Amino acid sequence: FDELQDSEILEAQRLLSMYEGVFVEPASAASIGGAIRDIKAGKIAEGSVIVCTVTGNGLKDPDTAIKQCADAVMLSIDATMDQVKDSILSNM
């Protein structure tokens, strides 16, 4: 067993949301953060299969995620399929 800094957990939460589209609470991001650190440290061999359990929904603690997004932009759009699609595609 090992421990992670809060910053490592929050970075794992951010990366999981950004690259995989999976929004988890910080407690669930701990397994991802540990895997990332162990890969960087060479404790997990290249080509290994890793399974991380992430069960807690990010909506349990949205304020923590919001605080990590200082550069986020608030958008106001009409609630139509075209507006939503255009907004998503133009911000990728």
Short mmCIF file of C-alpha atoms in Angstrom, two decimals:
data_model
loop_
_atom_site.label_atom_id
_atom_site.label_comp_id
_atom_site.label_asym_id
_atom_site.label_seq_id
_atom_site.Cartn_x
_atom_site.Cartn_y
_atom_site.Cartn_z
CA PHE A 1 0.00 0.00 0.00
CA ASP A 2 1.04 3.57 -0.58
CA GLU A 3 -0.33 7.05 -0.22
CA LEU A 4 -1.01 9.84 -2.70
CA GLN A 5 -0.99 13.58 -2.35
CA ASP A 6 -4.32 15.34 -2.93
CA SER A 7 -2.78 17.01 -5.97
CA GLU A 8 -2.06 13.60 -7.53
CA ILE A 9 -5.63 12.45 -6.95
CA LEU A 10 -7.13 15.64 -8.38
CA GLU A 11 -4.86 15.45 -11.42
CA ALA A 12 -5.99 11.85 -12.00
CA GLN A 13 -9.62 12.98 -11.71
CA ARG A 14 -8.99 15.73 -14.27
CA LEU A 15 -7.19 13.41 -16.70
CA LEU A 16 -9.87 10.73 -16.45
CA SER A 17 -12.57 13.30 -17.21
CA MET A 18 -10.64 14.96 -19.99
CA TYR A 19 -9.37 11.92 -21.88
CA GLU A 20 -11.89 9.20 -21.06
CA GLY A 21 -15.08 11.17 -20.41
CA VAL A 22 -15.48 9.51 -17.01
CA PHE A 23 -16.32 11.90 -14.16
CA VAL A 24 -15.48 10.33 -10.80
CA GLU A 25 -15.26 11.66 -7.28
CA PRO A 26 -11.74 12.20 -5.90
CA ALA A 27 -11.83 8.98 -3.85
CA SER A 28 -12.39 6.98 -7.04
CA ALA A 29 -9.54 8.77 -8.80
CA ALA A 30 -7.06 7.51 -6.20
CA SER A 31 -6.58 4.16 -7.96
CA ILE A 32 -5.90 5.97 -11.25
CA GLY A 33 -3.47 8.34 -9.54
CA GLY A 34 -1.61 5.42 -8.00
CA ALA A 35 -1.38 3.64 -11.33
CA ILE A 36 -0.07 6.79 -13.02
CA ARG A 37 2.58 7.27 -10.35
CA ASP A 38 3.65 3.62 -10.42
CA ILE A 39 3.94 3.65 -14.22
CA LYS A 40 6.10 6.79 -14.09
CA ALA A 41 8.25 5.21 -11.36
CA GLY A 42 8.76 2.05 -13.41
CA LYS A 43 6.93 -0.15 -10.90
CA ILE A 44 4.48 -1.27 -13.58
CA ALA A 45 6.09 -2.78 -16.67
CA GLU A 46 5.31 -1.44 -20.13
CA GLY A 47 2.55 -3.46 -21.78
CA SER A 48 1.00 -4.52 -18.48
CA VAL A 49 -2.77 -4.76 -18.20
CA ILE A 50 -4.03 -2.59 -15.34
CA VAL A 51 -7.53 -2.65 -13.86
CA CYS A 52 -8.64 0.27 -11.69
CA THR A 53 -12.02 0.29 -10.00
CA VAL A 54 -13.73 3.68 -10.15
CA THR A 55 -17.16 3.58 -8.54
CA GLY A 56 -17.92 7.02 -7.14
CA ASN A 57 -19.70 9.49 -9.42
CA GLY A 58 -18.11 12.94 -9.69
CA LEU A 59 -21.47 14.53 -8.97
CA LYS A 60 -21.04 13.48 -5.32
CA ASP A 61 -18.46 16.27 -5.01
CA PRO A 62 -18.81 18.69 -7.95
CA ASP A 63 -17.36 21.65 -6.04
CA THR A 64 -13.92 20.05 -5.86
CA ALA A 65 -13.89 19.50 -9.62
CA ILE A 66 -15.13 23.03 -10.30
CA LYS A 67 -12.33 24.50 -8.16
CA GLN A 68 -9.77 22.66 -10.31
CA CYS A 69 -11.08 24.31 -13.48
CA ALA A 70 -9.95 27.90 -13.04
CA ASP A 71 -9.69 28.34 -16.81
CA ALA A 72 -13.18 26.96 -17.54
CA VAL A 73 -15.52 29.13 -19.57
CA MET A 74 -19.23 29.37 -18.76
CA LEU A 75 -21.37 29.14 -21.89
CA SER A 76 -24.96 30.22 -22.34
CA ILE A 77 -26.73 28.59 -25.27
CA ASP A 78 -30.26 27.74 -26.37
CA ALA A 79 -31.51 24.31 -25.32
CA THR A 80 -31.61 22.93 -28.84
CA MET A 81 -29.78 19.96 -30.29
CA ASP A 82 -28.06 22.15 -32.91
CA GLN A 83 -26.86 24.69 -30.34
CA VAL A 84 -25.52 21.99 -28.03
CA LYS A 85 -23.79 20.15 -30.87
CA ASP A 86 -22.26 23.35 -32.29
CA SER A 87 -21.07 24.45 -28.85
CA ILE A 88 -19.40 21.12 -28.11
CA LEU A 89 -17.73 20.85 -31.50
CA SER A 90 -16.50 24.44 -31.50
CA ASN A 91 -14.86 24.00 -28.09
CA MET A 92 -12.92 20.83 -28.79
#
